PDB file of C-alpha atoms and ligand atoms in Angstrom:
ATOM      1  CA  MET A   1      92.895  92.781 127.779  1.00  0.00           C
ATOM      2  CA  PRO A   2      95.539  93.682 125.152  1.00  0.00           C
ATOM      3  CA  PRO A   3      97.654  96.763 125.969  1.00  0.00           C
ATOM      4  CA  LYS A   4      96.452 100.000 124.411  1.00  0.00           C
ATOM      5  CA  PRO A   5      98.530 100.482 121.265  1.00  0.00           C
ATOM      6  CA  ILE A   6     100.392 103.564 120.089  1.00  0.00           C
ATOM      7  CA  PHE A   7     100.411 105.125 116.634  1.00  0.00           C
ATOM      8  CA  PRO A   8     103.646 107.120 116.344  1.00  0.00           C
ATOM      9  CA  GLY A   9     104.509 109.591 113.614  1.00  0.00           C
ATOM     10  CA  SER A  10     105.776 112.990 112.575  1.00  0.00           C
ATOM     11  CA  PHE A  11     102.328 114.182 111.484  1.00  0.00           C
ATOM     12  CA  ASP A  12     103.785 117.071 109.472  1.00  0.00           C
ATOM     13  CA  PRO A  13     100.821 117.394 108.936  1.00  0.00           C
ATOM     14  CA  ILE A  14      98.371 114.609 109.823  1.00  0.00           C
ATOM     15  CA  THR A  15      96.639 113.485 106.603  1.00  0.00           C
ATOM     16  CA  LEU A  16      93.380 111.749 105.685  1.00  0.00           C
ATOM     17  CA  GLY A  17      95.455 108.557 105.378  1.00  0.00           C
ATOM     18  CA  HIS A  18      96.661 108.828 108.976  1.00  0.00           C
ATOM     19  CA  VAL A  19      93.129 109.509 110.225  1.00  0.00           C
ATOM     20  CA  ALA A  20      91.756 106.456 108.379  1.00  0.00           C
ATOM     21  CA  THR A  21      94.420 104.314 110.080  1.00  0.00           C
ATOM     22  CA  VAL A  22      93.544 105.819 113.483  1.00  0.00           C
ATOM     23  CA  ARG A  23      89.841 105.052 112.938  1.00  0.00           C
ATOM     24  CA  LEU A  24      90.531 101.472 111.885  1.00  0.00           C
ATOM     25  CA  ALA A  25      93.043 100.683 114.624  1.00  0.00           C
ATOM     26  CA  SER A  26      90.990 102.291 117.367  1.00  0.00           C
ATOM     27  CA  ARG A  27      87.976 100.238 116.241  1.00  0.00           C
ATOM     28  CA  VAL A  28      90.048  97.051 116.499  1.00  0.00           C
ATOM     29  CA  PHE A  29      91.646  97.920 119.853  1.00  0.00           C
ATOM     30  CA  GLY A  30      88.936 100.083 121.428  1.00  0.00           C
ATOM     31  CA  GLY A  31      91.257 103.104 121.396  1.00  0.00           C
ATOM     32  CA  LEU A  32      94.868 104.089 120.908  1.00  0.00           C
ATOM     33  CA  THR A  33      97.387 106.778 121.767  1.00  0.00           C
ATOM     34  CA  ILE A  34      98.774 108.893 118.949  1.00  0.00           C
ATOM     35  CA  VAL A  35     102.396 109.726 119.754  1.00  0.00           C
ATOM     36  CA  VAL A  36     103.824 112.784 118.004  1.00  0.00           C
ATOM     37  CA  ALA A  37     107.611 112.910 117.500  1.00  0.00           C
ATOM     38  CA  GLN A  38     109.047 116.169 118.864  1.00  0.00           C
ATOM     39  CA  ASN A  39     112.399 116.178 117.124  1.00  0.00           C
ATOM     40  CA  LEU A  40     112.423 114.869 113.592  1.00  0.00           C
ATOM     41  CA  GLU A  41     115.308 113.516 111.563  1.00  0.00           C
ATOM     42  CA  LYS A  42     113.718 115.235 108.588  1.00  0.00           C
ATOM     43  CA  ASN A  43     113.114 119.015 108.555  1.00  0.00           C
ATOM     44  CA  SER A  44     109.516 119.742 109.467  1.00  0.00           C
ATOM     45  CA  LEU A  45     107.434 122.544 108.002  1.00  0.00           C
ATOM     46  CA  PHE A  46     105.253 122.785 111.102  1.00  0.00           C
ATOM     47  CA  THR A  47     106.487 123.269 114.662  1.00  0.00           C
ATOM     48  CA  PHE A  48     105.968 120.542 117.230  1.00  0.00           C
ATOM     49  CA  GLU A  49     103.153 122.588 118.838  1.00  0.00           C
ATOM     50  CA  GLN A  50     101.422 123.071 115.467  1.00  0.00           C
ATOM     51  CA  ARG A  51     101.707 119.354 114.660  1.00  0.00           C
ATOM     52  CA  MET A  52     100.281 118.421 118.090  1.00  0.00           C
ATOM     53  CA  ASP A  53      97.473 120.940 117.741  1.00  0.00           C
ATOM     54  CA  MET A  54      96.462 119.871 114.208  1.00  0.00           C
ATOM     55  CA  THR A  55      96.666 116.178 115.153  1.00  0.00           C
ATOM     56  CA  ALA A  56      94.438 116.688 118.202  1.00  0.00           C
ATOM     57  CA  SER A  57      91.856 118.650 116.149  1.00  0.00           C
ATOM     58  CA  ALA A  58      91.820 116.031 113.384  1.00  0.00           C
ATOM     59  CA  VAL A  59      90.960 113.106 115.689  1.00  0.00           C
ATOM     60  CA  LYS A  60      88.924 114.712 118.434  1.00  0.00           C
ATOM     61  CA  ASP A  61      85.688 112.975 117.361  1.00  0.00           C
ATOM     62  CA  ILE A  62      87.218 109.460 117.400  1.00  0.00           C
ATOM     63  CA  ALA A  63      86.341 107.634 120.631  1.00  0.00           C
ATOM     64  CA  GLY A  64      89.183 106.313 122.782  1.00  0.00           C
ATOM     65  CA  VAL A  65      91.962 108.268 121.089  1.00  0.00           C
ATOM     66  CA  SER A  66      94.471 110.204 123.197  1.00  0.00           C
ATOM     67  CA  ILE A  67      97.553 112.203 122.194  1.00  0.00           C
ATOM     68  CA  ASP A  68     101.050 112.080 123.643  1.00  0.00           C
ATOM     69  CA  SER A  69     104.536 112.969 122.396  1.00  0.00           C
ATOM     70  CA  PHE A  70     108.093 111.762 122.606  1.00  0.00           C
ATOM     71  CA  SER A  71     111.586 113.007 121.861  1.00  0.00           C
ATOM     72  CA  GLY A  72     114.606 110.906 120.976  1.00  0.00           C
ATOM     73  CA  LEU A  73     114.202 107.240 120.221  1.00  0.00           C
ATOM     74  CA  LEU A  74     110.764 105.716 119.856  1.00  0.00           C
ATOM     75  CA  SER A  75     112.102 102.573 121.554  1.00  0.00           C
ATOM     76  CA  ASP A  76     112.794 104.607 124.721  1.00  0.00           C
ATOM     77  CA  TYR A  77     109.186 105.807 124.777  1.00  0.00           C
ATOM     78  CA  ILE A  78     108.000 102.216 124.234  1.00  0.00           C
ATOM     79  CA  ALA A  79     110.145 100.911 127.087  1.00  0.00           C
ATOM     80  CA  GLN A  80     109.312 103.765 129.499  1.00  0.00           C
ATOM     81  CA  ASN A  81     105.565 103.449 128.915  1.00  0.00           C
ATOM     82  CA  GLY A  82     105.249  99.663 128.752  1.00  0.00           C
ATOM     83  CA  VAL A  83     103.889  99.800 125.208  1.00  0.00           C
ATOM     84  CA  GLY A  84     103.114  96.355 123.789  1.00  0.00           C
ATOM     85  CA  VAL A  85     101.780  97.218 120.342  1.00  0.00           C
ATOM     86  CA  VAL A  86     102.859  99.812 117.770  1.00  0.00           C
ATOM     87  CA  ILE A  87     100.559 100.606 114.835  1.00  0.00           C
ATOM     88  CA  ARG A  88     101.823 101.768 111.449  1.00  0.00           C
ATOM     89  CA  GLY A  89      99.942 102.404 108.229  1.00  0.00           C
ATOM     90  CA  VAL A  90     101.386 100.784 105.102  1.00  0.00           C
ATOM     91  CA  ARG A  91     100.563 102.183 101.656  1.00  0.00           C
ATOM     92  CA  ASN A  92     102.774 100.144  99.353  1.00  0.00           C
ATOM     93  CA  SER A  93     105.736  97.769  99.188  1.00  0.00           C
ATOM     94  CA  MET A  94     108.218 100.592  99.868  1.00  0.00           C
ATOM     95  CA  ASP A  95     106.439 101.421 103.129  1.00  0.00           C
ATOM     96  CA  PHE A  96     106.367  97.710 103.948  1.00  0.00           C
ATOM     97  CA  GLU A  97     110.148  97.319 103.494  1.00  0.00           C
ATOM     98  CA  TYR A  98     110.927 100.374 105.612  1.00  0.00           C
ATOM     99  CA  GLU A  99     108.384  99.588 108.318  1.00  0.00           C
ATOM    100  CA  THR A 100     109.568  95.988 108.554  1.00  0.00           C
ATOM    101  CA  GLN A 101     113.090  97.221 109.317  1.00  0.00           C
ATOM    102  CA  MET A 102     111.787  99.660 111.917  1.00  0.00           C
ATOM    103  CA  SER A 103     109.567  97.019 113.505  1.00  0.00           C
ATOM    104  CA  ARG A 104     112.518  94.642 113.854  1.00  0.00           C
ATOM    105  CA  LEU A 105     114.629  97.378 115.418  1.00  0.00           C
ATOM    106  CA  ASN A 106     111.923  98.240 117.938  1.00  0.00           C
ATOM    107  CA  ALA A 107     111.125  94.570 118.626  1.00  0.00           C
ATOM    108  CA  GLY A 108     114.805  93.849 119.248  1.00  0.00           C
ATOM    109  CA  LEU A 109     115.206  96.817 121.589  1.00  0.00           C
ATOM    110  CA  THR A 110     111.923  96.503 123.484  1.00  0.00           C
ATOM    111  CA  GLY A 111     109.975  93.347 122.603  1.00  0.00           C
ATOM    112  CA  ALA A 112     107.060  95.451 121.316  1.00  0.00           C
ATOM    113  CA  VAL A 113     105.190  94.115 118.327  1.00  0.00           C
ATOM    114  CA  THR A 114     104.381  96.372 115.344  1.00  0.00           C
ATOM    115  CA  LEU A 115     101.116  95.757 113.506  1.00  0.00           C
ATOM    116  CA  PHE A 116     100.749  97.053 109.957  1.00  0.00           C
ATOM    117  CA  PHE A 117      97.380  98.319 108.825  1.00  0.00           C
ATOM    118  CA  PRO A 118      96.948  98.508 105.056  1.00  0.00           C
ATOM    119  CA  SER A 119      96.128 102.081 104.091  1.00  0.00           C
ATOM    120  CA  ASP A 120      92.655 102.971 102.913  1.00  0.00           C
ATOM    121  CA  PRO A 121      92.892 102.715  99.084  1.00  0.00           C
ATOM    122  CA  ARG A 122      91.225 106.130  98.783  1.00  0.00           C
ATOM    123  CA  TYR A 123      94.258 107.661 100.480  1.00  0.00           C
ATOM    124  CA  SER A 124      97.161 105.425  99.546  1.00  0.00           C
ATOM    125  CA  HIS A 125      98.592 108.040  97.139  1.00  0.00           C
ATOM    126  CA  ILE A 126      98.639 110.732  99.856  1.00  0.00           C
ATOM    127  CA  SER A 127     101.688 111.765 101.870  1.00  0.00           C
ATOM    128  CA  SER A 128     102.417 114.579 104.295  1.00  0.00           C
ATOM    129  CA  THR A 129     104.989 115.841 101.776  1.00  0.00           C
ATOM    130  CA  MET A 130     102.280 116.108  99.126  1.00  0.00           C
ATOM    131  CA  ALA A 131      99.960 117.994 101.514  1.00  0.00           C
ATOM    132  CA  ARG A 132     102.773 120.426 102.416  1.00  0.00           C
ATOM    133  CA  GLN A 133     103.691 121.073  98.784  1.00  0.00           C
ATOM    134  CA  VAL A 134     100.107 121.656  97.675  1.00  0.00           C
ATOM    135  CA  ALA A 135      99.496 124.012 100.614  1.00  0.00           C
ATOM    136  CA  VAL A 136     102.713 126.008 100.084  1.00  0.00           C
ATOM    137  CA  LEU A 137     101.900 126.440  96.384  1.00  0.00           C
ATOM    138  CA  GLY A 138      98.386 127.687  97.196  1.00  0.00           C
ATOM    139  CA  GLY A 139      96.471 124.584  96.075  1.00  0.00           C
ATOM    140  CA  ASP A 140      93.378 122.921  97.509  1.00  0.00           C
ATOM    141  CA  VAL A 141      94.294 120.556 100.359  1.00  0.00           C
ATOM    142  CA  SER A 142      90.747 119.425 101.116  1.00  0.00           C
ATOM    143  CA  GLY A 143      91.297 115.981  99.548  1.00  0.00           C
ATOM    144  CA  LEU A 144      94.556 115.471 101.446  1.00  0.00           C
ATOM    145  CA  VAL A 145      94.033 116.532 105.057  1.00  0.00           C
ATOM    146  CA  PRO A 146      90.951 116.478 107.315  1.00  0.00           C
ATOM    147  CA  SER A 147      88.606 119.398 106.639  1.00  0.00           C
ATOM    148  CA  LYS A 148      88.921 120.426 110.313  1.00  0.00           C
ATOM    149  CA  ILE A 149      92.575 121.337 109.835  1.00  0.00           C
ATOM    150  CA  ALA A 150      92.632 122.480 106.194  1.00  0.00           C
ATOM    151  CA  GLY A 151      91.941 126.117 107.131  1.00  0.00           C
ATOM    152  CA  LYS A 152      94.444 126.120 110.003  1.00  0.00           C
ATOM    153  CA  LEU A 153      97.132 124.595 107.803  1.00  0.00           C
ATOM    154  CA  LYS A 154      96.670 127.239 105.080  1.00  0.00           C
ATOM    155  CA  MET A 155      96.662 130.009 107.718  1.00  0.00           C
ATOM    156  CA  ILE A 156      99.964 128.838 109.251  1.00  0.00           C
ATOM    157  CA  ILE A 157     101.565 128.617 105.810  1.00  0.00           C
ATOM    158  CA  ASN A 158     100.306 132.051 104.749  1.00  0.00           C
ATOM    159  CA  GLU A 159     101.817 133.514 107.939  1.00  0.00           C
ATOM    160  CA  GLN A 160     105.163 131.905 107.082  1.00  0.00           C
ATOM    161  CA  LEU A 161     105.261 133.213 103.496  1.00  0.00           C
TER     162      LEU A 161
HETATM  163  N1  COA B   1      98.011 106.645 104.629  1.00  0.00           N
HETATM  164  C1  COA B   1      98.616 107.580 103.900  1.00  0.00           C
HETATM  165  N2  COA B   1      99.851 108.069 104.184  1.00  0.00           N
HETATM  166  C2  COA B   1     100.509 107.590 105.243  1.00  0.00           C
HETATM  167  C3  COA B   1      99.930 106.612 106.044  1.00  0.00           C
HETATM  168  C4  COA B   1      98.627 106.147 105.709  1.00  0.00           C
HETATM  169  N3  COA B   1      98.005 105.202 106.437  1.00  0.00           N
HETATM  170  N4  COA B   1     100.793 106.317 107.031  1.00  0.00           N
HETATM  171  C5  COA B   1     101.885 107.079 106.827  1.00  0.00           C
HETATM  172  N5  COA B   1     101.724 107.851 105.754  1.00  0.00           N
HETATM  173  C6  COA B   1     102.720 108.770 105.190  1.00  0.00           C
HETATM  174  C7  COA B   1     102.774 110.107 105.827  1.00  0.00           C
HETATM  175  O1  COA B   1     101.917 111.005 105.199  1.00  0.00           O
HETATM  176  C8  COA B   1     104.231 110.491 105.696  1.00  0.00           C
HETATM  177  O2  COA B   1     104.529 111.060 104.442  1.00  0.00           O
HETATM  178  P1  COA B   1     105.945 111.817 104.147  1.00  0.00           P
HETATM  179  O3  COA B   1     106.963 110.750 104.018  1.00  0.00           O
HETATM  180  O4  COA B   1     105.702 112.541 102.883  1.00  0.00           O
HETATM  181  O5  COA B   1     106.219 112.733 105.312  1.00  0.00           O
HETATM  182  C9  COA B   1     104.945 109.159 105.791  1.00  0.00           C
HETATM  183  O6  COA B   1     103.999 108.191 105.393  1.00  0.00           O
HETATM  184  C10 COA B   1     105.402 108.811 107.180  1.00  0.00           C
HETATM  185  O7  COA B   1     105.137 109.847 108.109  1.00  0.00           O
HETATM  186  P2  COA B   1     104.578 109.591 109.543  1.00  0.00           P
HETATM  187  O8  COA B   1     103.542 108.531 109.520  1.00  0.00           O
HETATM  188  O9  COA B   1     104.146 110.910 110.097  1.00  0.00           O
HETATM  189  O10 COA B   1     105.775 109.009 110.363  1.00  0.00           O
HETATM  190  P3  COA B   1     107.356 109.133 110.134  1.00  0.00           P
HETATM  191  O11 COA B   1     107.794 107.963 109.319  1.00  0.00           O
HETATM  192  O12 COA B   1     107.741 110.484 109.688  1.00  0.00           O
HETATM  193  O13 COA B   1     107.874 108.984 111.616  1.00  0.00           O
HETATM  194  C11 COA B   1     108.490 107.807 113.620  1.00  0.00           C
HETATM  195  C12 COA B   1     107.697 107.788 112.319  1.00  0.00           C
HETATM  196  C13 COA B   1     108.224 109.074 114.396  1.00  0.00           C
HETATM  197  C14 COA B   1     107.987 106.633 114.408  1.00  0.00           C
HETATM  198  C15 COA B   1     109.986 107.602 113.335  1.00  0.00           C
HETATM  199  O14 COA B   1     110.525 108.560 112.495  1.00  0.00           O
HETATM  200  C16 COA B   1     110.769 107.574 114.623  1.00  0.00           C
HETATM  201  O15 COA B   1     110.684 106.659 115.373  1.00  0.00           O
HETATM  202  N6  COA B   1     111.538 108.610 114.925  1.00  0.00           N
HETATM  203  C17 COA B   1     112.248 108.709 116.206  1.00  0.00           C
HETATM  204  C18 COA B   1     113.705 108.294 116.122  1.00  0.00           C
HETATM  205  C19 COA B   1     113.848 106.804 116.131  1.00  0.00           C
HETATM  206  O16 COA B   1     113.453 106.109 117.047  1.00  0.00           O
HETATM  207  N7  COA B   1     114.498 106.284 115.106  1.00  0.00           N
HETATM  208  C20 COA B   1     114.726 104.888 114.977  1.00  0.00           C
HETATM  209  C21 COA B   1     115.664 104.610 113.856  1.00  0.00           C
HETATM  210  S1  COA B   1     117.324 104.972 114.316  1.00  0.00           S
END
């Protein structure tokens, strides 16, 4: 039985692209754990609690998916939890270059293998940055984030403005 994989990310916010990767990977592995980074190197628009909450809502109908979090280095989480497989979605060659570097770092530190899932072509132009910008400028985010969280995302942003 292969170890249950993890799908780590900032999820600031979770997008339709992330959810497609979760669906695909959990179908292949019979489930996975989404691991939300608490402290980000980049400035986040949403708090850790908001990112956890939106991520959980977005995937609650996908069988076998659980949510966890980590702070600090991902490799420490991998080592502490005996993770064997890390999943990452790859949209284009830039993602591939970056993710290859990260996978080598994590493999060197922990022995964990990273598997790349090609992004769903319907969503390969989407990023969390794009979803944030559209939401902040009052646009329609329904083609960018799951419908379950679109309302919540706009509400949080309206409260911040
Ligand atoms: N389809 C569409 N878009 C996708 C996608 C997919 N399948 N997969 C990722 N993306 C996009 C996201 O929307 C996001 O867009 P953005 O750049 O505009 O924010 C981007 O790709 C990546 O975001 P995300 O998937 O949420 O992860 P991340 O790259 O922000 O974070 C961590 C990944 C958490 C694993 C990484 O930052 C990390 O390990 N941090 C901890 C510190 C650490 O260990 N560092 C090691 C180096 S020293």
